[in-house]
Amino acid sequence: MLEQAKLIEFIQRGDESGYLVALESNKEIPFEMKRVFYIYGTAEDVVRGQHSNRKSEFVLVNLAGSSKVKVDYGDKEEIYLLDKPNKGLYIPRMLWKDMYDFSSDAVLLVLSNEPYDADEYIRDKQEYYKEIGVLK
Ligand code: TYD
């Protein structure tokens, strides 16, 4: 059974005059952070992701704008809407994810427990189903 993705609501500090969200390893973020990247300027109708990671876990936060994440667990799919800078989505290892429906102003922050390693990516959906033991 694969571990589920999980929405996390971060504490929004400040008031109407301005807000702040603070993220620390092993507190708000459920791992030791080793990598940060962000996705922006994504054209309409583009689907990013379309892969699974054998080692990397992620937390995704739309700092501006909005986007959706579809997670394929092999036996079911879930869609998560990221539309607030204090809302994160934790994605454990070995889930297949597609990011799509990016608003034109979307800035999607991604935090990970691993440095980038192209070899830990599964980019073929059939290979993914094979590795998680699902027959399709
Ligand atoms: P890619 O994984 O293809 O992004 P997406 O699947 O969302 O379209 O990454 C695009 C490029 O950026 C590719 O050349 C690999 C590089 N990259 C890094 O160098 N470090 C990283 O942490 C990531 C995620 C990508």
mmCIF file of N, CA and C and ligand atoms in Angstrom:
data_model
loop_
_atom_site.group_PDB
_atom_site.id
_atom_site.type_symbol
_atom_site.label_atom_id
_atom_site.label_comp_id
_atom_site.label_asym_id
_atom_site.label_seq_id
_atom_site.Cartn_x
_atom_site.Cartn_y
_atom_site.Cartn_z
ATOM 1 N N MET A 1 0.855 -1.215 0.000
ATOM 2 C CA MET A 1 0.000 0.000 0.000
ATOM 3 C C MET A 1 0.886 1.258 0.000
ATOM 4 N N LEU A 2 0.668 2.148 -0.967
ATOM 5 C CA LEU A 2 1.481 3.360 -1.050
ATOM 6 C C LEU A 2 1.031 4.377 -0.004
ATOM 7 N N GLU A 3 2.001 5.123 0.511
ATOM 8 C CA GLU A 3 1.654 6.206 1.435
ATOM 9 C C GLU A 3 0.898 7.293 0.665
ATOM 10 N N GLN A 4 -0.088 7.906 1.293
ATOM 11 C CA GLN A 4 -0.923 8.912 0.626
ATOM 12 C C GLN A 4 -0.264 10.293 0.619
ATOM 13 N N ALA A 5 -0.600 11.089 -0.393
ATOM 14 C CA ALA A 5 -0.253 12.511 -0.369
ATOM 15 C C ALA A 5 -1.141 13.177 0.692
ATOM 16 N N LYS A 6 -0.687 14.322 1.185
ATOM 17 C CA LYS A 6 -1.417 14.937 2.298
ATOM 18 C C LYS A 6 -1.347 16.455 2.205
ATOM 19 N N LEU A 7 -2.489 17.117 2.288
ATOM 20 C CA LEU A 7 -2.484 18.582 2.311
ATOM 21 C C LEU A 7 -2.067 19.050 3.699
ATOM 22 N N ILE A 8 -1.244 20.087 3.746
ATOM 23 C CA ILE A 8 -0.784 20.637 5.027
ATOM 24 C C ILE A 8 -1.141 22.117 5.044
ATOM 25 N N GLU A 9 -1.800 22.562 6.126
ATOM 26 C CA GLU A 9 -2.071 23.998 6.241
ATOM 27 C C GLU A 9 -0.999 24.616 7.122
ATOM 28 N N PHE A 10 -0.250 25.568 6.574
ATOM 29 C CA PHE A 10 0.804 26.227 7.350
ATOM 30 C C PHE A 10 0.208 27.381 8.142
ATOM 31 N N ILE A 11 0.801 27.651 9.302
ATOM 32 C CA ILE A 11 0.336 28.797 10.096
ATOM 33 C C ILE A 11 0.708 30.079 9.357
ATOM 34 N N GLN A 12 -0.303 30.935 9.161
ATOM 35 C CA GLN A 12 -0.082 32.224 8.492
ATOM 36 C C GLN A 12 0.078 33.273 9.575
ATOM 37 N N ARG A 13 1.295 33.800 9.689
ATOM 38 C CA ARG A 13 1.547 34.796 10.726
ATOM 39 C C ARG A 13 1.298 36.188 10.172
ATOM 40 N N GLY A 14 1.181 37.169 11.049
ATOM 41 C CA GLY A 14 0.950 38.545 10.615
ATOM 42 C C GLY A 14 -0.516 38.893 10.693
ATOM 43 N N ASP A 15 -0.902 39.952 9.989
ATOM 44 C CA ASP A 15 -2.284 40.415 10.008
ATOM 45 C C ASP A 15 -2.598 41.043 8.657
ATOM 46 N N GLU A 16 -3.709 41.833 8.598
ATOM 47 C CA GLU A 16 -4.143 42.389 7.308
ATOM 48 C C GLU A 16 -3.056 43.249 6.662
ATOM 49 N N SER A 17 -2.105 43.706 7.458
ATOM 50 C CA SER A 17 -1.057 44.554 6.886
ATOM 51 C C SER A 17 0.032 43.730 6.200
ATOM 52 N N GLY A 18 -0.040 42.393 6.326
ATOM 53 C CA GLY A 18 0.948 41.547 5.657
ATOM 54 C C GLY A 18 1.081 40.203 6.348
ATOM 55 N N TYR A 19 1.486 39.194 5.579
ATOM 56 C CA TYR A 19 1.559 37.825 6.119
ATOM 57 C C TYR A 19 2.940 37.230 5.954
ATOM 58 N N LEU A 20 3.197 36.172 6.730
ATOM 59 C CA LEU A 20 4.462 35.459 6.674
ATOM 60 C C LEU A 20 4.196 33.989 7.020
ATOM 61 N N VAL A 21 4.794 33.119 6.235
ATOM 62 C CA VAL A 21 4.743 31.683 6.545
ATOM 63 C C VAL A 21 6.183 31.219 6.709
ATOM 64 N N ALA A 22 6.486 30.519 7.797
ATOM 65 C CA ALA A 22 7.840 30.019 8.046
ATOM 66 C C ALA A 22 7.837 28.496 7.964
ATOM 67 N N LEU A 23 8.811 27.943 7.245
ATOM 68 C CA LEU A 23 8.888 26.495 7.060
ATOM 69 C C LEU A 23 10.243 25.991 7.520
ATOM 70 N N GLU A 24 10.259 25.032 8.442
ATOM 71 C CA GLU A 24 11.508 24.440 8.917
ATOM 72 C C GLU A 24 11.502 22.936 8.675
ATOM 73 N N SER A 25 12.713 22.388 8.467
ATOM 74 C CA SER A 25 12.868 20.939 8.302
ATOM 75 C C SER A 25 12.345 20.217 9.528
ATOM 76 N N ASN A 26 11.642 19.122 9.275
ATOM 77 C CA ASN A 26 11.128 18.250 10.342
ATOM 78 C C ASN A 26 10.153 18.941 11.289
ATOM 79 N N LYS A 27 9.663 20.109 10.895
ATOM 80 C CA LYS A 27 8.565 20.748 11.641
ATOM 81 C C LYS A 27 7.393 20.859 10.673
ATOM 82 N N GLU A 28 7.229 22.027 10.060
ATOM 83 C CA GLU A 28 6.153 22.164 9.075
ATOM 84 C C GLU A 28 6.389 21.246 7.874
ATOM 85 N N ILE A 29 7.697 21.059 7.522
ATOM 86 C CA ILE A 29 8.059 20.191 6.396
ATOM 87 C C ILE A 29 8.498 18.841 6.979
ATOM 88 N N PRO A 30 7.848 17.737 6.563
ATOM 89 C CA PRO A 30 8.091 16.461 7.254
ATOM 90 C C PRO A 30 9.358 15.730 6.811
ATOM 91 N N PHE A 31 10.418 16.471 6.466
ATOM 92 C CA PHE A 31 11.708 15.876 6.134
ATOM 93 C C PHE A 31 12.786 16.952 6.225
ATOM 94 N N GLU A 32 14.042 16.515 6.087
ATOM 95 C CA GLU A 32 15.193 17.429 6.060
ATOM 96 C C GLU A 32 15.286 17.999 4.641
ATOM 97 N N MET A 33 15.188 19.315 4.477
ATOM 98 C CA MET A 33 15.184 19.910 3.127
ATOM 99 C C MET A 33 16.587 19.934 2.529
ATOM 100 N N LYS A 34 16.701 19.447 1.288
ATOM 101 C CA LYS A 34 17.990 19.429 0.590
ATOM 102 C C LYS A 34 17.930 20.176 -0.744
ATOM 103 N N ARG A 35 16.723 20.485 -1.209
ATOM 104 C CA ARG A 35 16.584 21.073 -2.555
ATOM 105 C C ARG A 35 15.338 21.936 -2.617
ATOM 106 N N VAL A 36 15.474 23.055 -3.311
ATOM 107 C CA VAL A 36 14.344 23.951 -3.577
ATOM 108 C C VAL A 36 14.336 24.234 -5.071
ATOM 109 N N PHE A 37 13.191 24.128 -5.710
ATOM 110 C CA PHE A 37 13.059 24.655 -7.070
ATOM 111 C C PHE A 37 11.670 25.239 -7.224
ATOM 112 N N TYR A 38 11.482 26.045 -8.252
ATOM 113 C CA TYR A 38 10.153 26.625 -8.450
ATOM 114 C C TYR A 38 9.831 26.682 -9.928
ATOM 115 N N ILE A 39 8.555 26.551 -10.190
ATOM 116 C CA ILE A 39 8.035 26.423 -11.547
ATOM 117 C C ILE A 39 7.141 27.627 -11.800
ATOM 118 N N TYR A 40 7.397 28.355 -12.880
ATOM 119 C CA TYR A 40 6.607 29.558 -13.174
ATOM 120 C C TYR A 40 6.602 29.784 -14.684
ATOM 121 N N GLY A 41 5.735 30.676 -15.131
ATOM 122 C CA GLY A 41 5.653 30.966 -16.564
ATOM 123 C C GLY A 41 5.176 29.759 -17.359
ATOM 124 N N THR A 42 4.431 28.873 -16.704
ATOM 125 C CA THR A 42 3.957 27.663 -17.380
ATOM 126 C C THR A 42 2.803 28.011 -18.314
ATOM 127 N N ALA A 43 2.929 27.649 -19.571
ATOM 128 C CA ALA A 43 1.895 27.965 -20.551
ATOM 129 C C ALA A 43 0.623 27.173 -20.247
ATOM 130 N N GLU A 44 -0.495 27.754 -20.659
ATOM 131 C CA GLU A 44 -1.798 27.099 -20.502
ATOM 132 C C GLU A 44 -1.762 25.739 -21.183
ATOM 133 N N ASP A 45 -2.482 24.799 -20.650
ATOM 134 C CA ASP A 45 -2.590 23.441 -21.231
ATOM 135 C C ASP A 45 -1.325 22.591 -21.092
ATOM 136 N N VAL A 46 -0.301 23.121 -20.412
ATOM 137 C CA VAL A 46 0.915 22.321 -20.203
ATOM 138 C C VAL A 46 0.733 21.444 -18.965
ATOM 139 N N VAL A 47 1.170 20.188 -19.081
ATOM 140 C CA VAL A 47 1.166 19.288 -17.927
ATOM 141 C C VAL A 47 2.617 19.038 -17.549
ATOM 142 N N ARG A 48 3.002 19.411 -16.327
ATOM 143 C CA ARG A 48 4.365 19.185 -15.835
ATOM 144 C C ARG A 48 4.371 17.918 -14.984
ATOM 145 N N GLY A 49 5.553 17.541 -14.555
ATOM 146 C CA GLY A 49 5.649 16.328 -13.738
ATOM 147 C C GLY A 49 5.617 15.116 -14.642
ATOM 148 N N GLN A 50 4.523 14.360 -14.584
ATOM 149 C CA GLN A 50 4.368 13.134 -15.370
ATOM 150 C C GLN A 50 5.519 12.161 -15.090
ATOM 151 N N HIS A 51 5.771 11.986 -13.797
ATOM 152 C CA HIS A 51 6.805 11.042 -13.397
ATOM 153 C C HIS A 51 6.569 10.619 -11.944
ATOM 154 N N SER A 52 7.344 9.621 -11.538
ATOM 155 C CA SER A 52 7.370 9.186 -10.144
ATOM 156 C C SER A 52 8.827 9.220 -9.701
ATOM 157 N N ASN A 53 9.056 9.367 -8.392
ATOM 158 C CA ASN A 53 10.420 9.418 -7.871
ATOM 159 C C ASN A 53 10.634 8.298 -6.875
ATOM 160 N N ARG A 54 11.714 7.563 -7.067
ATOM 161 C CA ARG A 54 11.997 6.434 -6.161
ATOM 162 C C ARG A 54 12.510 6.912 -4.804
ATOM 163 N N LYS A 55 13.191 8.077 -4.777
ATOM 164 C CA LYS A 55 13.810 8.524 -3.514
ATOM 165 C C LYS A 55 13.253 9.850 -2.991
ATOM 166 N N SER A 56 12.886 10.757 -3.907
ATOM 167 C CA SER A 56 12.519 12.115 -3.480
ATOM 168 C C SER A 56 11.104 12.196 -2.931
ATOM 169 N N GLU A 57 10.995 12.901 -1.815
ATOM 170 C CA GLU A 57 9.691 13.324 -1.297
ATOM 171 C C GLU A 57 9.597 14.813 -1.579
ATOM 172 N N PHE A 58 8.386 15.334 -1.644
ATOM 173 C CA PHE A 58 8.202 16.741 -1.985
ATOM 174 C C PHE A 58 7.135 17.393 -1.120
ATOM 175 N N VAL A 59 7.288 18.719 -0.944
ATOM 176 C CA VAL A 59 6.160 19.548 -0.520
ATOM 177 C C VAL A 59 6.010 20.635 -1.575
ATOM 178 N N LEU A 60 4.806 20.767 -2.116
ATOM 179 C CA LEU A 60 4.504 21.747 -3.161
ATOM 180 C C LEU A 60 3.652 22.858 -2.556
ATOM 181 N N VAL A 61 3.989 24.118 -2.873
ATOM 182 C CA VAL A 61 3.212 25.259 -2.390
ATOM 183 C C VAL A 61 3.077 26.258 -3.528
ATOM 184 N N ASN A 62 1.872 26.648 -3.861
ATOM 185 C CA ASN A 62 1.710 27.724 -4.844
ATOM 186 C C ASN A 62 1.863 29.058 -4.123
ATOM 187 N N LEU A 63 3.029 29.682 -4.275
ATOM 188 C CA LEU A 63 3.278 30.955 -3.593
ATOM 189 C C LEU A 63 2.413 32.058 -4.185
ATOM 190 N N ALA A 64 2.122 31.964 -5.485
ATOM 191 C CA ALA A 64 1.202 32.891 -6.153
ATOM 192 C C ALA A 64 0.387 32.075 -7.139
ATOM 193 N N GLY A 65 -0.825 32.537 -7.430
ATOM 194 C CA GLY A 65 -1.666 31.846 -8.407
ATOM 195 C C GLY A 65 -2.096 30.480 -7.911
ATOM 196 N N SER A 66 -2.432 29.620 -8.857
ATOM 197 C CA SER A 66 -2.950 28.301 -8.478
ATOM 198 C C SER A 66 -2.566 27.253 -9.512
ATOM 199 N N SER A 67 -2.623 26.011 -9.087
ATOM 200 C CA SER A 67 -2.414 24.882 -9.991
ATOM 201 C C SER A 67 -3.049 23.658 -9.354
ATOM 202 N N LYS A 68 -3.157 22.601 -10.137
ATOM 203 C CA LYS A 68 -3.705 21.347 -9.608
ATOM 204 C C LYS A 68 -2.655 20.261 -9.713
ATOM 205 N N VAL A 69 -2.748 19.298 -8.809
ATOM 206 C CA VAL A 69 -1.860 18.143 -8.834
ATOM 207 C C VAL A 69 -2.732 16.903 -8.849
ATOM 208 N N LYS A 70 -2.525 16.043 -9.849
ATOM 209 C CA LYS A 70 -3.234 14.759 -9.878
ATOM 210 C C LYS A 70 -2.240 13.678 -9.477
ATOM 211 N N VAL A 71 -2.598 12.912 -8.446
ATOM 212 C CA VAL A 71 -1.729 11.837 -7.976
ATOM 213 C C VAL A 71 -2.364 10.506 -8.352
ATOM 214 N N ASP A 72 -1.574 9.648 -9.002
ATOM 215 C CA ASP A 72 -2.033 8.317 -9.397
ATOM 216 C C ASP A 72 -1.411 7.296 -8.436
ATOM 217 N N TYR A 73 -2.278 6.619 -7.677
ATOM 218 C CA TYR A 73 -1.817 5.621 -6.714
ATOM 219 C C TYR A 73 -1.841 4.214 -7.295
ATOM 220 N N GLY A 74 -2.077 4.116 -8.595
ATOM 221 C CA GLY A 74 -2.176 2.795 -9.207
ATOM 222 C C GLY A 74 -3.601 2.278 -9.195
ATOM 223 N N ASP A 75 -4.226 2.265 -7.992
ATOM 224 C CA ASP A 75 -5.604 1.767 -7.894
ATOM 225 C C ASP A 75 -6.622 2.892 -7.759
ATOM 226 N N LYS A 76 -6.157 4.151 -7.655
ATOM 227 C CA LYS A 76 -7.066 5.304 -7.593
ATOM 228 C C LYS A 76 -6.294 6.577 -7.924
ATOM 229 N N GLU A 77 -7.050 7.644 -8.245
ATOM 230 C CA GLU A 77 -6.435 8.949 -8.502
ATOM 231 C C GLU A 77 -7.070 9.982 -7.582
ATOM 232 N N GLU A 78 -6.266 10.968 -7.160
ATOM 233 C CA GLU A 78 -6.802 12.074 -6.368
ATOM 234 C C GLU A 78 -6.315 13.370 -6.989
ATOM 235 N N ILE A 79 -7.163 14.405 -6.945
ATOM 236 C CA ILE A 79 -6.775 15.719 -7.461
ATOM 237 C C ILE A 79 -6.736 16.700 -6.298
ATOM 238 N N TYR A 80 -5.632 17.427 -6.199
ATOM 239 C CA TYR A 80 -5.449 18.397 -5.121
ATOM 240 C C TYR A 80 -5.313 19.785 -5.743
ATOM 241 N N LEU A 81 -6.028 20.767 -5.195
ATOM 242 C CA LEU A 81 -5.942 22.149 -5.675
ATOM 243 C C LEU A 81 -5.006 22.926 -4.748
ATOM 244 N N LEU A 82 -3.998 23.548 -5.343
ATOM 245 C CA LEU A 82 -3.083 24.395 -4.560
ATOM 246 C C LEU A 82 -3.361 25.838 -4.949
ATOM 247 N N ASP A 83 -3.959 26.597 -4.055
ATOM 248 C CA ASP A 83 -4.422 27.942 -4.420
ATOM 249 C C ASP A 83 -4.152 28.981 -3.336
ATOM 250 N N LYS A 84 -3.325 28.599 -2.324
ATOM 251 C CA LYS A 84 -3.025 29.548 -1.242
ATOM 252 C C LYS A 84 -1.576 29.387 -0.819
ATOM 253 N N PRO A 85 -0.878 30.495 -0.500
ATOM 254 C CA PRO A 85 0.528 30.368 -0.094
ATOM 255 C C PRO A 85 0.720 29.688 1.265
ATOM 256 N N ASN A 86 -0.359 29.451 1.990
ATOM 257 C CA ASN A 86 -0.198 28.727 3.266
ATOM 258 C C ASN A 86 -0.768 27.305 3.180
ATOM 259 N N LYS A 87 -0.883 26.802 1.950
ATOM 260 C CA LYS A 87 -1.370 25.424 1.762
ATOM 261 C C LYS A 87 -0.314 24.625 1.010
ATOM 262 N N GLY A 88 0.154 23.539 1.618
ATOM 263 C CA GLY A 88 1.170 22.699 0.984
ATOM 264 C C GLY A 88 0.620 21.316 0.692
ATOM 265 N N LEU A 89 1.240 20.633 -0.274
ATOM 266 C CA LEU A 89 0.887 19.240 -0.540
ATOM 267 C C LEU A 89 2.135 18.395 -0.361
ATOM 268 N N TYR A 90 2.088 17.479 0.614
ATOM 269 C CA TYR A 90 3.197 16.543 0.828
ATOM 270 C C TYR A 90 3.011 15.350 -0.101
ATOM 271 N N ILE A 91 4.048 15.049 -0.876
ATOM 272 C CA ILE A 91 4.001 13.902 -1.785
ATOM 273 C C ILE A 91 5.126 12.945 -1.418
ATOM 274 N N PRO A 92 4.778 11.780 -0.847
ATOM 275 C CA PRO A 92 5.819 10.804 -0.506
ATOM 276 C C PRO A 92 6.414 10.158 -1.764
ATOM 277 N N ARG A 93 7.367 9.253 -1.556
ATOM 278 C CA ARG A 93 8.023 8.544 -2.673
ATOM 279 C C ARG A 93 7.027 7.693 -3.455
ATOM 280 N N MET A 94 7.377 7.395 -4.669
ATOM 281 C CA MET A 94 6.697 6.378 -5.490
ATOM 282 C C MET A 94 5.240 6.683 -5.842
ATOM 283 N N LEU A 95 4.863 7.984 -5.848
ATOM 284 C CA LEU A 95 3.538 8.327 -6.377
ATOM 285 C C LEU A 95 3.727 8.961 -7.747
ATOM 286 N N TRP A 96 2.815 8.710 -8.664
ATOM 287 C CA TRP A 96 2.875 9.327 -9.990
ATOM 288 C C TRP A 96 2.127 10.657 -9.924
ATOM 289 N N LYS A 97 2.782 11.752 -10.365
ATOM 290 C CA LYS A 97 2.131 13.058 -10.242
ATOM 291 C C LYS A 97 2.149 13.851 -11.535
ATOM 292 N N ASP A 98 1.032 14.495 -11.800
ATOM 293 C CA ASP A 98 0.893 15.431 -12.921
ATOM 294 C C ASP A 98 0.503 16.783 -12.331
ATOM 295 N N MET A 99 1.200 17.856 -12.741
ATOM 296 C CA MET A 99 0.822 19.207 -12.318
ATOM 297 C C MET A 99 0.264 19.920 -13.542
ATOM 298 N N TYR A 100 -0.899 20.565 -13.392
ATOM 299 C CA TYR A 100 -1.565 21.144 -14.564
ATOM 300 C C TYR A 100 -2.505 22.260 -14.119
ATOM 301 N N ASP A 101 -3.185 22.861 -15.102
ATOM 302 C CA ASP A 101 -4.101 23.991 -14.819
ATOM 303 C C ASP A 101 -3.384 25.112 -14.070
ATOM 304 N N PHE A 102 -2.162 25.433 -14.510
ATOM 305 C CA PHE A 102 -1.421 26.532 -13.890
ATOM 306 C C PHE A 102 -2.062 27.857 -14.300
ATOM 307 N N SER A 103 -2.360 28.739 -13.340
ATOM 308 C CA SER A 103 -2.799 30.086 -13.691
ATOM 309 C C SER A 103 -1.584 30.828 -14.247
ATOM 310 N N SER A 104 -1.826 31.889 -15.028
ATOM 311 C CA SER A 104 -0.702 32.548 -15.700
ATOM 312 C C SER A 104 0.272 33.163 -14.697
ATOM 313 N N ASP A 105 -0.223 33.465 -13.471
ATOM 314 C CA ASP A 105 0.634 34.064 -12.444
ATOM 315 C C ASP A 105 1.192 33.026 -11.468
ATOM 316 N N ALA A 106 1.027 31.735 -11.775
ATOM 317 C CA ALA A 106 1.405 30.706 -10.806
ATOM 318 C C ALA A 106 2.915 30.629 -10.589
ATOM 319 N N VAL A 107 3.302 30.594 -9.312
ATOM 320 C CA VAL A 107 4.688 30.306 -8.921
ATOM 321 C C VAL A 107 4.599 29.129 -7.950
ATOM 322 N N LEU A 108 5.022 27.962 -8.438
ATOM 323 C CA LEU A 108 4.899 26.742 -7.632
ATOM 324 C C LEU A 108 6.247 26.411 -7.009
ATOM 325 N N LEU A 109 6.310 26.549 -5.682
ATOM 326 C CA LEU A 109 7.527 26.244 -4.932
ATOM 327 C C LEU A 109 7.541 24.755 -4.616
ATOM 328 N N VAL A 110 8.707 24.121 -4.826
ATOM 329 C CA VAL A 110 8.827 22.689 -4.535
ATOM 330 C C VAL A 110 10.029 22.470 -3.621
ATOM 331 N N LEU A 111 9.796 21.819 -2.488
ATOM 332 C CA LEU A 111 10.849 21.485 -1.527
ATOM 333 C C LEU A 111 11.045 19.982 -1.558
ATOM 334 N N SER A 112 12.301 19.531 -1.434
ATOM 335 C CA SER A 112 12.541 18.087 -1.472
ATOM 336 C C SER A 112 13.599 17.666 -0.465
ATOM 337 N N ASN A 113 13.560 16.399 -0.116
ATOM 338 C CA ASN A 113 14.511 15.807 0.839
ATOM 339 C C ASN A 113 15.778 15.317 0.152
ATOM 340 N N GLU A 114 15.833 15.389 -1.192
ATOM 341 C CA GLU A 114 16.958 14.825 -1.942
ATOM 342 C C GLU A 114 17.480 15.837 -2.951
ATOM 343 N N PRO A 115 18.794 15.841 -3.205
ATOM 344 C CA PRO A 115 19.302 16.631 -4.331
ATOM 345 C C PRO A 115 18.825 16.013 -5.641
ATOM 346 N N TYR A 116 18.934 16.750 -6.732
ATOM 347 C CA TYR A 116 18.449 16.257 -8.018
ATOM 348 C C TYR A 116 19.290 15.080 -8.506
ATOM 349 N N ASP A 117 18.601 14.028 -8.935
ATOM 350 C CA ASP A 117 19.264 12.858 -9.500
ATOM 351 C C ASP A 117 18.320 12.273 -10.551
ATOM 352 N N ALA A 118 18.654 12.498 -11.815
ATOM 353 C CA ALA A 118 17.769 12.084 -12.917
ATOM 354 C C ALA A 118 17.504 10.583 -12.890
ATOM 355 N N ASP A 119 18.430 9.809 -12.307
ATOM 356 C CA ASP A 119 18.283 8.350 -12.324
ATOM 357 C C ASP A 119 17.201 7.823 -11.386
ATOM 358 N N GLU A 120 16.730 8.656 -10.466
ATOM 359 C CA GLU A 120 15.702 8.163 -9.538
ATOM 360 C C GLU A 120 14.287 8.459 -10.056
ATOM 361 N N TYR A 121 14.202 8.999 -11.273
ATOM 362 C CA TYR A 121 12.897 9.296 -11.868
ATOM 363 C C TYR A 121 12.373 8.097 -12.644
ATOM 364 N N ILE A 122 11.100 7.821 -12.516
ATOM 365 C CA ILE A 122 10.425 6.858 -13.391
ATOM 366 C C ILE A 122 9.539 7.690 -14.309
ATOM 367 N N ARG A 123 9.842 7.694 -15.593
ATOM 368 C CA ARG A 123 9.104 8.545 -16.529
ATOM 369 C C ARG A 123 8.152 7.758 -17.419
ATOM 370 N N ASP A 124 8.177 6.437 -17.276
ATOM 371 C CA ASP A 124 7.317 5.584 -18.085
ATOM 372 C C ASP A 124 6.206 5.017 -17.196
ATOM 373 N N LYS A 125 4.955 5.287 -17.562
ATOM 374 C CA LYS A 125 3.820 4.916 -16.708
ATOM 375 C C LYS A 125 3.716 3.400 -16.517
ATOM 376 N N GLN A 126 3.991 2.640 -17.562
ATOM 377 C CA GLN A 126 3.917 1.180 -17.434
ATOM 378 C C GLN A 126 4.996 0.657 -16.481
ATOM 379 N N GLU A 127 6.196 1.250 -16.571
ATOM 380 C CA GLU A 127 7.285 0.891 -15.656
ATOM 381 C C GLU A 127 6.878 1.220 -14.219
ATOM 382 N N TYR A 128 6.207 2.382 -14.052
ATOM 383 C CA TYR A 128 5.717 2.782 -12.727
ATOM 384 C C TYR A 128 4.754 1.737 -12.171
ATOM 385 N N TYR A 129 3.772 1.344 -12.966
ATOM 386 C CA TYR A 129 2.797 0.341 -12.496
ATOM 387 C C TYR A 129 3.502 -0.961 -12.134
ATOM 388 N N LYS A 130 4.516 -1.321 -12.946
ATOM 389 C CA LYS A 130 5.268 -2.544 -12.671
ATOM 390 C C LYS A 130 5.971 -2.444 -11.308
ATOM 391 N N GLU A 131 6.632 -1.291 -11.079
ATOM 392 C CA GLU A 131 7.405 -1.138 -9.830
ATOM 393 C C GLU A 131 6.539 -1.103 -8.582
ATOM 394 N N ILE A 132 5.287 -0.593 -8.731
ATOM 395 C CA ILE A 132 4.422 -0.576 -7.531
ATOM 396 C C ILE A 132 3.550 -1.837 -7.461
ATOM 397 N N GLY A 133 3.740 -2.730 -8.438
ATOM 398 C CA GLY A 133 3.054 -4.019 -8.388
ATOM 399 C C GLY A 133 1.597 -3.970 -8.780
ATOM 400 N N VAL A 134 1.250 -3.037 -9.703
ATOM 401 C CA VAL A 134 -0.136 -2.924 -10.175
ATOM 402 C C VAL A 134 -0.192 -3.430 -11.615
ATOM 403 N N LEU A 135 -1.129 -4.300 -11.891
ATOM 404 C CA LEU A 135 -1.298 -4.810 -13.255
ATOM 405 C C LEU A 135 -2.290 -3.935 -13.986
ATOM 406 N N LYS A 136 -1.891 -3.368 -15.145
ATOM 407 C CA LYS A 136 -2.821 -2.538 -15.934
ATOM 408 C C LYS A 136 -2.877 -3.065 -17.346
HETATM 409 P P1 TYD B 1 11.835 18.203 -15.425
HETATM 410 O O1 TYD B 1 11.977 17.213 -14.329
HETATM 411 O O2 TYD B 1 11.763 17.691 -16.831
HETATM 412 O O3 TYD B 1 10.569 19.086 -15.124
HETATM 413 P P2 TYD B 1 9.054 18.731 -15.464
HETATM 414 O O4 TYD B 1 8.954 17.241 -15.431
HETATM 415 O O5 TYD B 1 8.251 19.407 -14.385
HETATM 416 O O6 TYD B 1 8.799 19.298 -16.824
HETATM 417 O O7 TYD B 1 13.031 19.231 -15.327
HETATM 418 C C1 TYD B 1 13.315 20.196 -16.303
HETATM 419 C C2 TYD B 1 14.821 20.422 -16.373
HETATM 420 O O8 TYD B 1 15.336 20.927 -15.135
HETATM 421 C C3 TYD B 1 15.596 19.163 -16.699
HETATM 422 O O9 TYD B 1 16.666 19.525 -17.570
HETATM 423 C C4 TYD B 1 16.169 18.743 -15.365
HETATM 424 C C5 TYD B 1 16.351 20.055 -14.635
HETATM 425 N N1 TYD B 1 16.186 19.955 -13.170
HETATM 426 C C6 TYD B 1 17.274 20.165 -12.348
HETATM 427 O O10 TYD B 1 18.400 20.428 -12.805
HETATM 428 N N2 TYD B 1 17.102 20.091 -10.983
HETATM 429 C C7 TYD B 1 15.897 19.810 -10.431
HETATM 430 O O11 TYD B 1 15.780 19.751 -9.183
HETATM 431 C C8 TYD B 1 14.765 19.572 -11.306
HETATM 432 C C9 TYD B 1 13.421 19.249 -10.733
HETATM 433 C C10 TYD B 1 14.970 19.664 -12.659
#
